[in-house]
Coordinates of N, CA and C and ligand atoms in Angstrom, one line a residue:
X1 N 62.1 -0.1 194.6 CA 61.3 0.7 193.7 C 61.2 0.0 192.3
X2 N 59.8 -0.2 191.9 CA 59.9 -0.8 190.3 C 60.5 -0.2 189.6
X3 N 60.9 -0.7 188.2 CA 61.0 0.2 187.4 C 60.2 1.5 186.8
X4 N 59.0 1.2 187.2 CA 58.3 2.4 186.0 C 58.0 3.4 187.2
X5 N 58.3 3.1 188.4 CA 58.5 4.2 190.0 C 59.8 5.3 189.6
X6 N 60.5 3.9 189.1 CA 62.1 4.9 188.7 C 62.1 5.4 187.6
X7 N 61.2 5.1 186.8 CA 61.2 5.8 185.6 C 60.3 7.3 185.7
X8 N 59.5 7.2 186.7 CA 58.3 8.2 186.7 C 59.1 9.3 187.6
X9 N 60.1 8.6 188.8 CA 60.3 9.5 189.6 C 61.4 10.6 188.8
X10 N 62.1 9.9 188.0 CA 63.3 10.8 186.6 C 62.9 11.4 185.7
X11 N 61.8 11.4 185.6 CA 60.7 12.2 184.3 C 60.5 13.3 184.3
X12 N 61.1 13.9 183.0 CA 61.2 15.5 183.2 C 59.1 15.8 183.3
X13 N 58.5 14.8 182.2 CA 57.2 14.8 181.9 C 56.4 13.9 182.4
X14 N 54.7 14.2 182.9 CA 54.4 12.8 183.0 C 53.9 11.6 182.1
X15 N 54.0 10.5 182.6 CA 54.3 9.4 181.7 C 53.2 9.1 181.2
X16 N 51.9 9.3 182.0 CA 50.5 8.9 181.3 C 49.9 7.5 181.4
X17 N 49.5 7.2 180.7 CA 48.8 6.3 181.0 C 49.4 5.2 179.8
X18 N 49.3 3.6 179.9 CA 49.4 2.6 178.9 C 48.5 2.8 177.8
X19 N 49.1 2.9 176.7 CA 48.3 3.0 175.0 C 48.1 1.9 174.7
X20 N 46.3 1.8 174.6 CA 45.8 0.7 174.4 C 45.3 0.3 173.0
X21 N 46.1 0.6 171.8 CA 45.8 0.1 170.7 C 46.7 -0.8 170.4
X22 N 46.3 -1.0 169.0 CA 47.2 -2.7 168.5 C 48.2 -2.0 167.7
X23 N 48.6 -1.0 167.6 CA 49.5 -0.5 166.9 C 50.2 0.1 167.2
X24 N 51.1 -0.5 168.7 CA 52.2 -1.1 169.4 C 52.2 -2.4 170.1
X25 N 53.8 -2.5 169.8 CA 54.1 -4.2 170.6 C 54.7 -3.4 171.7
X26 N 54.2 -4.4 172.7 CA 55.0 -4.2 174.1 C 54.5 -3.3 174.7
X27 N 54.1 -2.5 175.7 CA 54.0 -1.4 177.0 C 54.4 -0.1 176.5
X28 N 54.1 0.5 176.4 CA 54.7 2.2 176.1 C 53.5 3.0 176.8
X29 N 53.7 4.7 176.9 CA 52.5 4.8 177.8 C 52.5 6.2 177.5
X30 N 51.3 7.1 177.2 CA 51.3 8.3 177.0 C 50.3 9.3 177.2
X31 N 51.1 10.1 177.3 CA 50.6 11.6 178.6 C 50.4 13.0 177.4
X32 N 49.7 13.3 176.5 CA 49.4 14.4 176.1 C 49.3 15.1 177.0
X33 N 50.6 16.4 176.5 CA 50.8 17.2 177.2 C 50.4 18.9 176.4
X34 N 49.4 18.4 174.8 CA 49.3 19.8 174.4 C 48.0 19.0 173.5
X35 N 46.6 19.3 173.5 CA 46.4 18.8 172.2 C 45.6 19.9 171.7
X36 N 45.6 20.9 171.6 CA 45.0 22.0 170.8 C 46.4 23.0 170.8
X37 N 47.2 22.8 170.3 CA 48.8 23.5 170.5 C 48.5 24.6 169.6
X38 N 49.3 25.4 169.3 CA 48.7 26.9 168.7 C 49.6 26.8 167.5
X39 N 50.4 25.6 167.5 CA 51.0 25.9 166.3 C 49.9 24.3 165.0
X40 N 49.5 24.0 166.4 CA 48.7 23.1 165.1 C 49.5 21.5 165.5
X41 N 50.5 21.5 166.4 CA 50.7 20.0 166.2 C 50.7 19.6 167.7
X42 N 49.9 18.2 168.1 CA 49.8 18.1 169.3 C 51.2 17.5 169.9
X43 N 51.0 18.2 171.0 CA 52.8 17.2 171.4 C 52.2 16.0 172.8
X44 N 52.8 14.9 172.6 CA 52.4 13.9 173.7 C 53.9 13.4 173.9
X45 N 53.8 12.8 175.1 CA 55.3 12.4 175.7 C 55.0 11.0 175.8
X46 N 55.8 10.3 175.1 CA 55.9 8.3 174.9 C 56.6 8.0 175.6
X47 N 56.9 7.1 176.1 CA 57.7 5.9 177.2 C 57.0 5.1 176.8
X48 N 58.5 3.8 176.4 CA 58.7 2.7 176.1 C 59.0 1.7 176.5
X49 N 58.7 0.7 177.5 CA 59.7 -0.2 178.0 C 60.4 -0.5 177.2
X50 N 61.6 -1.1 177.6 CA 62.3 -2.4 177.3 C 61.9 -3.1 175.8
X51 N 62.6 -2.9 175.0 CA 61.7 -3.6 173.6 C 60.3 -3.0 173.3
X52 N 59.7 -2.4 173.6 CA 58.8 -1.5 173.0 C 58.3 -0.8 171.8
X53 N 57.8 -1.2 170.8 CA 57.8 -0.3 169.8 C 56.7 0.1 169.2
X54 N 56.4 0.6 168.4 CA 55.5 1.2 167.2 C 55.6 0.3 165.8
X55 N 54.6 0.5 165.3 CA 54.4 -0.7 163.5 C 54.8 0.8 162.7
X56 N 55.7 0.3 162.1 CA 55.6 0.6 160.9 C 54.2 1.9 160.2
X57 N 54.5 3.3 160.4 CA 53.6 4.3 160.0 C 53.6 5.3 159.4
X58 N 53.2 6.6 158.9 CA 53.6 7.9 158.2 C 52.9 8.8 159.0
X59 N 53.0 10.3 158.5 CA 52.3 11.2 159.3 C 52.5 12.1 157.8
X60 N 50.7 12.5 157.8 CA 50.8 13.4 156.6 C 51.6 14.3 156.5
X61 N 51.8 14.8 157.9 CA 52.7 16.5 157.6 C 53.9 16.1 158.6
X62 N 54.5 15.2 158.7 CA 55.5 14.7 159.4 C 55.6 14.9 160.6
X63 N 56.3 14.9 161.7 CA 56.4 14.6 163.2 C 57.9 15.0 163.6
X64 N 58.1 15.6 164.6 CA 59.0 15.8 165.3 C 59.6 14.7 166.1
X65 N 60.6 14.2 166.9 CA 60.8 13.4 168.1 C 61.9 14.3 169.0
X66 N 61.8 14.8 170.0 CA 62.8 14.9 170.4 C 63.0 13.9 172.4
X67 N 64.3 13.4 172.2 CA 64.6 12.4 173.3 C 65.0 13.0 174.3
X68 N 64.8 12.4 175.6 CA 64.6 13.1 176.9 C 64.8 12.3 178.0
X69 N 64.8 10.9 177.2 CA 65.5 9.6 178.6 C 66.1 8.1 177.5
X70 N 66.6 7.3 178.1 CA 66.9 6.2 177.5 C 67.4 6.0 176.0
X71 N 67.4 4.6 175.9 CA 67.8 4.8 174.2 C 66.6 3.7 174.2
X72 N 67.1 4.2 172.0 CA 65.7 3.8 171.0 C 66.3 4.0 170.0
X73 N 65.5 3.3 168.7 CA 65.4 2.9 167.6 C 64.6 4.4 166.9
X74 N 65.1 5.2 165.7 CA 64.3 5.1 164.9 C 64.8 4.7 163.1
X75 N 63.8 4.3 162.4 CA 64.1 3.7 161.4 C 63.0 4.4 160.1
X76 N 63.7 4.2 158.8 CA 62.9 5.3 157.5 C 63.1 3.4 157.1
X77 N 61.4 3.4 156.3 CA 62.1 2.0 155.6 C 63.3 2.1 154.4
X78 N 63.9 1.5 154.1 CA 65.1 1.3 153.3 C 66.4 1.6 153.5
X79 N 66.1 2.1 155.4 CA 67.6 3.0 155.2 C 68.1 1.5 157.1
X80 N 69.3 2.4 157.8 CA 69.6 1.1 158.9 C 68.9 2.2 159.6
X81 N 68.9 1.6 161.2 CA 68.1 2.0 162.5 C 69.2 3.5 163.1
X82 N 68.6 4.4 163.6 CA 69.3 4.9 163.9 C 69.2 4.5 165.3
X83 N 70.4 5.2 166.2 CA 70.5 4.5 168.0 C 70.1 6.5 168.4
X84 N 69.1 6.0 169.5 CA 68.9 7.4 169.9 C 68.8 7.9 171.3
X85 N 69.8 8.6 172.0 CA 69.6 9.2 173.2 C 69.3 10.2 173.7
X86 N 69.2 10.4 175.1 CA 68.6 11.7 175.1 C 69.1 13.2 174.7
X87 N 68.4 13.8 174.4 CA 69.2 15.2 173.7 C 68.7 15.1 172.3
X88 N 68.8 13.8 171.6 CA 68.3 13.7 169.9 C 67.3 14.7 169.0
X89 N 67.8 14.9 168.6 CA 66.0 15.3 167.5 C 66.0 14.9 166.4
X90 N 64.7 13.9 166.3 CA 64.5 12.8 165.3 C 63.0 13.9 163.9
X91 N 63.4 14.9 163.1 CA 62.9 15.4 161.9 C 62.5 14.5 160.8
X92 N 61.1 14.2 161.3 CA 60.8 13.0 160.2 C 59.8 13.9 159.4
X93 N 59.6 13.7 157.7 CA 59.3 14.2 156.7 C 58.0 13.5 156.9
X94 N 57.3 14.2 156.0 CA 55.7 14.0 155.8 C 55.8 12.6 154.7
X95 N 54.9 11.8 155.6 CA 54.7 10.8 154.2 C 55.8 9.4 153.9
X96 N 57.0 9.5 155.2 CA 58.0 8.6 155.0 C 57.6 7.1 156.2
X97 N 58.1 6.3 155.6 CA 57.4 5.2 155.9 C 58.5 4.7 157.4
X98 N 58.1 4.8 158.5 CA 59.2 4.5 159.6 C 58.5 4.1 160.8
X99 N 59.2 4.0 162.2 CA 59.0 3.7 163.3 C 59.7 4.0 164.7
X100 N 59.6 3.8 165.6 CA 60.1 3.8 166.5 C 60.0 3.4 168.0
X101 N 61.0 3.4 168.6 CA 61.0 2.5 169.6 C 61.6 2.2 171.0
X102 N 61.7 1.3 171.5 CA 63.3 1.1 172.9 C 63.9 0.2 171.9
X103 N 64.9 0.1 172.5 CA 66.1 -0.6 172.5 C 66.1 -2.5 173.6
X104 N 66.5 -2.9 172.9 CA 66.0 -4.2 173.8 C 66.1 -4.0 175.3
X105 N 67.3 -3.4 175.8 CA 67.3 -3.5 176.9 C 67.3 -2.0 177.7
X106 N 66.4 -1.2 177.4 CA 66.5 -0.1 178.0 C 65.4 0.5 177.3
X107 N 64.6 1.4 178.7 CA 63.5 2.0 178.3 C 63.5 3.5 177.2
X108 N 62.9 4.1 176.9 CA 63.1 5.2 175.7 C 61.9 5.6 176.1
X109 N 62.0 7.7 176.2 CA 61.3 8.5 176.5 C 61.8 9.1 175.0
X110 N 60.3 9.5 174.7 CA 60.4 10.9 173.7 C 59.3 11.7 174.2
X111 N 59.1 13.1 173.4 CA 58.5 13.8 173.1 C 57.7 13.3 171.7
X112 N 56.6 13.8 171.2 CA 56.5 13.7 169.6 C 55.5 14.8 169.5
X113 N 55.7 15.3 168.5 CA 55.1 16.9 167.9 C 54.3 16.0 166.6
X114 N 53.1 16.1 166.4 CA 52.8 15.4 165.4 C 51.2 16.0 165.0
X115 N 51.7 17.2 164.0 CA 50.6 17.8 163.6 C 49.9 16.8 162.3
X116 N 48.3 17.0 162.0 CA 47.9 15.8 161.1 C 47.7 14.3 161.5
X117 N 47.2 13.9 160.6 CA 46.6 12.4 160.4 C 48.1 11.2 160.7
X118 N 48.2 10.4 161.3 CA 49.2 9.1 161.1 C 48.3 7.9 160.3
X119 N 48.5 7.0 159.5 CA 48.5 6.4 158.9 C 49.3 5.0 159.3
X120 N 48.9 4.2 160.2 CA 49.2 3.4 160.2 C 49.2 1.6 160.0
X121 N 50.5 1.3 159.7 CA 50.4 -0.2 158.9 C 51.0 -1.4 159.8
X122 N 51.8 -2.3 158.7 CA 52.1 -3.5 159.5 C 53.1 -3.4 160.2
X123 N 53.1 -4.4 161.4 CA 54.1 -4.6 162.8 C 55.5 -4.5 162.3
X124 N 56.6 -4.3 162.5 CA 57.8 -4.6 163.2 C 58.4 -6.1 163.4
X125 N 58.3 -7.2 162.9 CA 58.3 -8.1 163.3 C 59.3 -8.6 164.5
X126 N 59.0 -9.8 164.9 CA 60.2 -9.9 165.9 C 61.7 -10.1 165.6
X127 N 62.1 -10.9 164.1 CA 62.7 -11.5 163.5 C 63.8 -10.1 163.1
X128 N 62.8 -9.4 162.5 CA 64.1 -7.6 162.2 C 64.4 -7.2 163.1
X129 N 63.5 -6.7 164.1 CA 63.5 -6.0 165.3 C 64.8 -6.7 166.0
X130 N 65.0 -8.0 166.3 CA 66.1 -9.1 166.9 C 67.4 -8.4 166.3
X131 N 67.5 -8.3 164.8 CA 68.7 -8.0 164.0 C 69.3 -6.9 163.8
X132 N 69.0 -5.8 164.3 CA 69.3 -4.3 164.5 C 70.6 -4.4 165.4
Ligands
MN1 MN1 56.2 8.5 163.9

């Protein structure tokens, strides 16, 4: 079985499809699973391979994460990475400058609740991302 067979067949949610913008490194892949939600924030379900992540972004009215497989990165700039497994819930404020991600060697499932606009900026580089 590949990996993303064994990832898909453990999935509380489905995985969706590869996200084809430039504002992730590496493979991640996502399945909106609400986008007219009643409370106003769409929820979509992210999977990450292996080193996978997101640039550096905000969210006008902040974002939820909560984890549901593997481990991951999330990070606020100026502060250290936090390590995240499943069960987590990652309360991120409106307007804070952060990211998120896998773990070099292990894939990361979230959820994300993310009512409003994201704003996003520069990559992650490889050189930080290495140093965590
Ligand atoms: Mn975010």
């Amino acid at each position: 079985m590949t990996k993303i067979a064994s990832i898909e067949k453990n999935a509380i949610f489905p995985i969706g499809e590869p996200i084809e913008n430039e504002y992730f490194f590496g493979t991640a892949y996502l399945e909106m699973l609400l986008t007219d939600s009643a409370l106003n924030a769409p929820i979509g379900n992210v999977t990450f391979e292996p080193g996978a992540r997101n640039n550096w972004h905000t969210h006008e009215a902040g974002q939820i994460l909560l984890v549901t497989a593997g481990e991951g990165w999330y990070q606020e700039e100026g502060k250290p990475g936090q390590l995240l497994k499943a069960g987590d819930v990652v309360n991120i404020p409106a307007d804070v400058k952060h990211w998120h991600g896998a773990v070099k060697d292990s894939w990361f499932v979230h959820l994300a609740l993310t009512p409003g606009e994201t704003t996003w900026l520069e990559p992650v580089t490889e050189e930080y991302y290495q140093q965590l």
